[in-house]
Structures are given as C-alpha cells and as structure tokens.
Coordinates of C-alpha atoms and ligand atoms in Angstrom, one line a residue:
M30 CA -0.2 -0.1 0.2
Y31 CA 1.2 3.5 -1.0
V32 CA 1.5 5.6 2.1
N33 CA 2.9 9.0 3.2
T34 CA 5.9 9.4 5.0
K35 CA 5.1 11.8 7.9
E36 CA 2.6 8.8 8.6
I37 CA 4.8 5.9 9.0
L38 CA 7.1 8.1 10.9
E39 CA 4.5 9.7 13.4
K40 CA 3.9 6.2 14.4
A41 CA 7.3 5.0 14.5
S42 CA 8.3 8.2 16.1
K43 CA 5.9 7.3 18.9
N44 CA 7.0 3.8 19.3
F45 CA 10.6 4.4 19.7
Y46 CA 11.1 2.3 16.5
A47 CA 13.1 3.6 13.0
I48 CA 12.7 2.8 9.5
P49 CA 15.0 2.4 6.8
A50 CA 14.9 4.7 3.7
F51 CA 16.6 2.5 1.0
N52 CA 18.2 4.3 -2.5
I53 CA 17.4 3.0 -6.1
N54 CA 18.7 3.8 -8.8
N55 CA 17.0 0.4 -11.0
L56 CA 13.9 -2.3 -10.9
E57 CA 16.3 -4.5 -9.4
F58 CA 17.2 -3.0 -6.0
L59 CA 13.2 -2.2 -5.4
I60 CA 12.7 -5.8 -6.3
A61 CA 15.2 -6.7 -3.4
I62 CA 13.9 -4.4 -1.1
I63 CA 10.6 -4.7 -1.4
E64 CA 10.7 -8.9 -1.0
G65 CA 12.7 -8.0 1.9
A66 CA 10.1 -6.1 3.9
I67 CA 7.6 -8.8 2.8
E68 CA 8.8 -11.1 5.0
K69 CA 9.7 -9.1 7.6
N70 CA 6.1 -7.5 7.5
A71 CA 7.7 -4.0 7.4
P72 CA 7.1 -0.7 6.5
V73 CA 10.1 0.5 4.3
I74 CA 10.8 3.9 2.6
I75 CA 12.4 3.8 -1.2
E76 CA 13.9 7.1 -2.3
T77 CA 15.8 8.2 -4.8
S78 CA 18.7 11.0 -4.8
E79 CA 18.7 13.7 -8.0
G80 CA 21.0 11.7 -9.8
A81 CA 18.6 8.6 -9.5
I82 CA 16.0 10.4 -11.2
K83 CA 18.6 12.2 -14.0
Y84 CA 19.6 8.3 -14.4
A85 CA 16.6 6.8 -14.6
G86 CA 14.9 9.8 -17.2
N87 CA 18.1 9.2 -19.2
G88 CA 18.5 13.3 -18.3
D89 CA 14.9 13.9 -18.5
I90 CA 13.8 14.5 -14.8
Y91 CA 10.3 14.8 -15.4
R92 CA 10.2 11.4 -16.6
G93 CA 12.6 9.8 -14.2
A94 CA 10.0 11.5 -11.7
N95 CA 7.2 9.9 -13.1
L96 CA 9.0 6.4 -14.1
F97 CA 9.9 5.9 -10.6
V98 CA 6.3 6.7 -9.0
K99 CA 4.7 4.6 -11.7
M100 CA 7.2 1.6 -11.2
V101 CA 6.8 2.3 -6.9
R102 CA 3.0 2.5 -6.8
E103 CA 2.1 -0.4 -9.2
Y104 CA 4.5 -2.6 -6.7
A105 CA 2.9 -1.0 -3.0
D106 CA -0.3 -1.1 -4.7
S107 CA -0.2 -4.7 -5.1
V108 CA 1.3 -5.7 -1.6
K109 CA -0.3 -5.0 2.5
I110 CA 3.1 -3.7 3.3
P111 CA 3.1 0.2 3.8
I112 CA 5.7 1.6 1.3
A113 CA 6.3 5.7 0.9
L114 CA 8.4 6.8 -2.0
H115 CA 10.9 10.2 -1.2
L116 CA 13.1 12.4 -2.8
D117 CA 16.1 12.5 -1.0
H118 CA 18.6 15.5 -1.1
G119 CA 16.5 17.3 -3.2
K120 CA 19.0 20.8 -3.8
H121 CA 17.3 21.6 -7.1
L122 CA 13.8 23.5 -6.5
E123 CA 13.1 21.8 -10.0
Y124 CA 13.9 18.2 -8.8
I125 CA 11.6 19.2 -6.2
A126 CA 8.9 20.3 -8.2
A127 CA 9.3 17.3 -10.5
A128 CA 9.0 14.7 -7.5
V129 CA 5.8 17.1 -6.0
K130 CA 3.8 17.0 -9.3
A131 CA 4.4 13.4 -9.9
G132 CA 3.2 12.1 -6.5
Y133 CA 5.9 11.0 -4.2
S134 CA 5.0 10.4 -0.8
S135 CA 7.9 13.0 0.6
V136 CA 10.9 15.4 -0.3
M137 CA 13.8 16.5 1.3
I138 CA 14.7 19.6 0.5
D139 CA 18.8 20.0 1.6
A140 CA 20.0 23.3 2.1
S141 CA 22.1 22.6 4.8
H142 CA 25.3 24.1 3.0
E143 CA 23.6 27.7 3.3
E144 CA 23.6 29.8 6.5
F145 CA 20.9 29.3 9.0
E146 CA 18.1 31.7 8.1
K147 CA 18.9 31.2 4.1
N148 CA 18.3 27.3 5.2
L149 CA 15.1 28.5 7.2
T150 CA 13.7 30.7 4.4
I151 CA 14.2 28.1 1.7
T152 CA 12.8 25.4 3.7
K153 CA 9.5 27.2 4.5
E154 CA 8.8 27.9 1.4
V155 CA 8.9 24.6 -0.1
V156 CA 6.9 23.2 3.5
K157 CA 4.1 25.7 2.4
W158 CA 4.4 24.6 -1.3
A159 CA 4.6 20.8 -0.9
H160 CA 2.2 20.5 2.0
A161 CA -0.4 22.4 -0.4
S162 CA -0.2 19.0 -2.9
G163 CA -0.3 16.7 0.4
V164 CA 3.4 15.8 0.2
S165 CA 5.5 15.7 3.3
V166 CA 8.9 17.0 3.8
E167 CA 12.6 16.6 5.3
A168 CA 15.0 18.9 5.6
E169 CA 19.0 18.9 7.3
L170 CA 20.6 21.4 9.8
G171 CA 24.5 20.9 10.0
Q172 CA 26.4 19.3 7.5
L173 CA 27.8 16.0 7.0
S174 CA 31.8 15.8 5.4
G175 CA 32.4 14.4 2.6
I176 CA 31.1 14.6 -1.2
E177 CA 26.8 14.8 -0.9
D178 CA 25.8 14.5 -4.9
N179 CA 28.9 16.8 -5.9
V180 CA 28.3 19.0 -3.1
Y181 CA 31.5 19.2 -1.2
A182 CA 31.6 19.7 2.5
A183 CA 35.3 19.8 4.1
E184 CA 34.2 18.9 7.4
N185 CA 30.8 18.2 9.6
V186 CA 29.6 20.8 10.9
L187 CA 27.2 19.1 13.7
V188 CA 23.6 20.6 14.1
D189 CA 23.1 23.2 16.8
P190 CA 19.8 21.5 19.1
E191 CA 18.6 25.3 20.0
Q192 CA 18.9 26.0 16.3
A193 CA 16.4 22.8 15.1
K194 CA 14.1 24.0 18.0
I195 CA 13.5 27.3 15.8
F196 CA 13.4 25.7 12.3
V197 CA 11.3 23.2 12.9
E198 CA 8.8 26.2 14.8
E199 CA 9.4 28.3 11.7
T200 CA 9.4 26.2 8.4
G201 CA 6.7 23.5 10.3
V202 CA 8.8 20.4 8.3
D203 CA 7.8 17.2 8.9
F204 CA 10.9 15.3 9.7
L205 CA 14.6 16.7 9.9
A206 CA 17.9 15.1 9.8
P207 CA 20.0 16.6 12.3
A208 CA 24.2 16.3 11.5
I209 CA 25.7 14.2 14.3
G210 CA 28.6 13.4 12.8
T211 CA 27.9 10.6 10.2
S212 CA 29.2 11.3 6.4
H213 CA 27.9 9.5 3.4
G214 CA 29.9 6.6 1.3
A215 CA 31.8 4.1 2.5
F216 CA 35.0 5.9 4.0
K217 CA 33.3 7.6 6.9
F218 CA 35.7 7.9 9.6
K219 CA 39.4 8.3 9.7
G220 CA 39.7 6.7 13.5
E221 CA 36.4 4.9 15.1
A222 CA 33.0 5.8 14.5
K223 CA 31.9 8.8 16.9
L224 CA 28.7 9.9 16.5
D225 CA 27.1 13.0 19.3
F226 CA 24.7 11.0 21.1
D227 CA 24.1 13.7 23.6
R228 CA 23.3 16.2 20.6
L229 CA 20.6 13.8 19.7
K230 CA 19.4 13.5 22.5
K231 CA 18.6 17.6 22.8
V232 CA 17.1 17.6 19.3
K233 CA 14.9 15.4 19.7
E234 CA 13.5 16.6 23.1
L235 CA 13.7 20.6 22.0
T236 CA 12.1 19.7 18.7
N237 CA 9.8 16.3 19.5
I238 CA 9.3 15.5 15.4
P239 CA 10.5 12.4 13.6
L240 CA 14.2 12.3 13.1
V241 CA 16.6 11.2 10.2
L242 CA 20.0 9.6 10.3
H243 CA 21.7 10.2 7.0
G244 CA 25.0 8.5 6.1
A245 CA 23.7 5.1 8.3
S246 CA 25.1 2.4 6.3
S247 CA 27.5 0.3 8.1
V248 CA 29.7 -1.0 5.0
L249 CA 29.0 -5.0 6.2
K250 CA 32.7 -7.1 6.1
Q251 CA 30.8 -10.0 4.8
F252 CA 30.1 -8.3 1.2
V253 CA 33.3 -6.5 1.2
D254 CA 34.9 -9.2 1.8
I255 CA 33.2 -11.4 -1.2
A256 CA 33.4 -8.3 -3.3
E257 CA 36.8 -8.0 -2.7
E258 CA 37.5 -11.5 -3.0
F259 CA 36.0 -11.3 -6.9
G260 CA 38.5 -8.3 -7.8
A261 CA 36.8 -5.4 -6.0
D262 CA 39.2 -2.7 -4.4
F263 CA 37.0 -1.5 -0.8
G264 CA 40.8 -0.7 0.8
G265 CA 39.8 1.5 4.0
A266 CA 36.1 1.2 3.9
K267 CA 34.3 1.5 7.3
G268 CA 30.8 2.2 8.0
V269 CA 28.5 2.8 11.3
P270 CA 28.0 -0.4 13.3
A271 CA 24.8 -1.9 14.0
E272 CA 24.9 -1.2 17.5
E273 CA 25.7 2.7 17.1
I274 CA 22.8 3.0 14.9
K275 CA 20.5 1.3 17.5
K276 CA 21.6 4.1 20.2
C277 CA 20.4 6.7 18.0
V278 CA 16.7 5.0 17.2
E279 CA 16.7 4.8 21.5
L280 CA 17.4 8.4 21.0
G281 CA 14.7 9.3 18.7
I282 CA 16.0 8.7 15.1
N283 CA 13.0 7.2 12.8
K284 CA 13.9 6.7 9.4
V285 CA 17.8 5.6 8.5
N286 CA 19.0 6.5 5.0
T287 CA 20.7 3.3 3.6
D288 CA 22.9 3.5 0.1
T289 CA 26.5 2.4 0.2
D290 CA 25.2 -1.0 2.3
L291 CA 23.0 -1.9 -1.1
R292 CA 25.6 -1.3 -3.4
I293 CA 27.9 -3.1 -2.1
A294 CA 26.2 -6.5 -1.4
F295 CA 24.9 -6.1 -5.1
V296 CA 28.0 -5.5 -6.4
A297 CA 29.3 -8.5 -4.6
G298 CA 26.9 -10.8 -5.5
V299 CA 27.3 -9.9 -9.3
R300 CA 30.5 -10.2 -9.4
K301 CA 31.0 -13.3 -7.4
Y302 CA 28.1 -14.5 -9.9
L303 CA 29.8 -13.7 -13.0
K304 CA 33.1 -14.7 -12.1
E305 CA 31.3 -18.6 -11.1
N306 CA 29.4 -18.5 -14.3
P307 CA 31.7 -17.4 -17.3
K308 CA 29.6 -19.0 -19.7
E309 CA 26.4 -16.9 -18.5
F310 CA 24.9 -13.6 -20.0
D311 CA 21.4 -13.3 -18.9
P312 CA 20.9 -10.5 -16.6
R313 CA 18.1 -11.5 -14.7
K314 CA 20.9 -14.4 -13.4
Y315 CA 23.7 -12.3 -12.7
F316 CA 21.9 -9.8 -11.5
K317 CA 19.8 -12.0 -9.0
E318 CA 22.8 -12.7 -7.2
G319 CA 23.3 -9.3 -6.2
M320 CA 19.6 -9.0 -5.2
N321 CA 20.0 -11.6 -3.0
Y322 CA 22.6 -9.8 -1.2
V323 CA 20.5 -6.8 -1.1
K324 CA 17.4 -8.4 0.3
E325 CA 19.2 -9.9 2.9
V326 CA 20.8 -6.6 4.0
V327 CA 17.4 -4.7 3.8
M328 CA 16.0 -7.9 6.1
D329 CA 19.1 -7.4 8.7
R330 CA 18.2 -3.6 9.3
L331 CA 14.8 -4.0 9.1
E332 CA 15.0 -6.3 11.7
F333 CA 17.5 -4.2 14.4
L334 CA 15.9 -1.2 13.4
G335 CA 13.0 -2.7 15.0
A336 CA 10.3 -2.2 11.7
S337 CA 9.8 -5.9 11.4
G338 CA 6.0 -6.6 12.1
K339 CA 5.3 -3.2 12.4
A340 CA 3.4 -3.2 9.0
Ligands
TD3_27 O1 22.5 9.1 3.8 C1 22.5 8.5 3.1 C2 22.7 7.4 2.8 O2 24.3 7.4 3.1 P1 25.0 6.1 3.4 O3 24.3 4.9 2.4 O4 26.6 6.2 1.9 O5 25.7 5.7 4.3 N1 21.7 8.6 1.8 O6 21.2 10.0 1.5 C3 21.6 8.2 0.5 C4 22.6 9.2 -0.4 C5 23.7 9.4 -0.2 C6 24.7 9.5 -1.2 O7 25.1 8.3 -1.8
NA28 NA1 23.4 18.6 3.0
ZN29 ZN1 22.1 11.6 2.9

C-alpha cells in the first residue's frame, strides 16, 4: 500500500523504532527491497536522489520522477505492507517540483550548506508549497562531511539543538535530519565512529518530531570481503556499527538512510556470480545474485531497527 512518509514516521517516533530509507536507481534494487520488507512484514521507505531521477529518465527529470512513481506505486498497490517514495537530498527546486508533481510521498529540501537563515527561508517555502499537494517534507541542519551528490563539505558541521527548535517551529517541516557526525559513502571515519548522542538527545527533546540519520550504512565486512574476493578494491572502507545506529534509534531517530550497504552487497553478488558462471550472459541471472544479497541487508536492517512486524 502506497503511504505518506509522515504517517509511518509519526508512528515510528511514538513507538521508538526506525524505518530504513533505501536508495534505488533501478528495478532490481526495488524488487529486492520490497521482497525483504514483505518477508519481515515491515513498512519501508524507497528513496531516490536527484542523480537517480536523472539516470532513470536518461536526462529528462520529469520522465525519471514519473517513472519511479509509476514503478513504486505499481508494486506498493499490489502488496499489503506500507511503502513510501521519498526524494532524497533535493537541492534543486526543479527536481523537488518534478517529484511533487509526479506524486512522491515526500521530498527532502537539502539547503544545509546555506547559512541558517537562508536554509530556514528556503525550507519554509518548500513546506508551504509541498503541503498544498499533500506531500511531507524533510530538511537537514548541519553538514555531513564528504561528497554529497557533488556538493563537497570539508568538515562535519554538527547540528545546534537550539537552532533545530527554532527551525522546526518556523518552517513546519515534518521530519528533520540533524548532522551528528556521520558522512555519506564507504569511507566514513578516519578513526572510530563517533556520533554525538547527547546532541541527538537534545534535538529530539527540543523538536519532538521524527528525526533522520543520514550516512547510516555499516559497510558490512561480509559483503566487502566477497566483493574483494572477486576483484573489488574497497580498502579502508568503514561504516557505522549497527549497535551505534540502534542507540540513535533509542534516542529518537526514526528514518535511517541506507545506500552504500546495498551498493556493496549488489556488486558483491554480481561479481561473484559472473566469476563463477563465465558462460552466463542473462542479466536476470547475474543481477539476481546481487538482489539476493541486497535482500539480506534489507531484512537485517529492518530487524535491528525494530521495523519488522510493524507493517
Ligand atoms: O544518507 C544517505 C545514505 O548514506 P550511506 O548509505 O552512504 O551511509 N543517503 O542520503 C543516500 C545517498 C547518499 C549519497 O550516496
Ligand atoms: Na546536506
Ligand atoms: Zn544522505
């Protein structure tokens, strides 16, 4: 069933569990994610970045947004579990407009690289406009270091909990991504993972809305090892341990963005299958191995986030 993101996140917030938001760029990841969520009888959020929309539409962003809505709705309307479709890291109003027009459940306006006041003004505009179409809105405060859809942030800029309170009151945003020390991609920390749990606790107390953890992939060793056994080179890859993410959920995180873990699992399965089946050239065969690994990651994450059985 196709649902509004706010609805399922409010329920998660009241009951202190989290729903994973998995990124897709194609049909194979969608199928694997939905299979995993059905098996765990769990709600799930499908999300696409601006790059995914451009990729699926082969350069035409309206075609890409419409294609994802049609694909996801077709699957959502044919299964019982709640499924929402979210625009991840909307930075350009053109993509946000395309997603709202196409019928996305929710959109992120990511203006976190702007000054606070500017981020607030832009977000307020997008909220007013998206709400008029029944679409819920995510925004971000603070910055994740590293590359974020080709916007480079050198350092982590951690969220200011007092600013978060003002931001949520002034903008009416439905859920908020506070930067607390994570970053995107497979190389998250130079040393050990260090998340600012106290800061997160304060943001929850002061805003009392569903919160989002970005950069939440664990970079699972079992799949890094398989990928490297069959030719990948992910030296130095490091993610957020599941235990740390569980702690974030206890402190009020309700949406957990996960992209890198699915990418590593998929490429591990495809590499393995191709190496072990040199005569095979049917994509339904070699993609399937990757999809099986993606499904495993999906089910594991639904379990430890407490989303299993919450459909
Ligand atoms: O926060 C996340 C997930 O981050 P990751 O899966 O890399 O930890 N996302 O917003 C997914 C897209 C990030 C750019 O690749
Ligand atoms: Na950002
Ligand atoms: Zn993110």
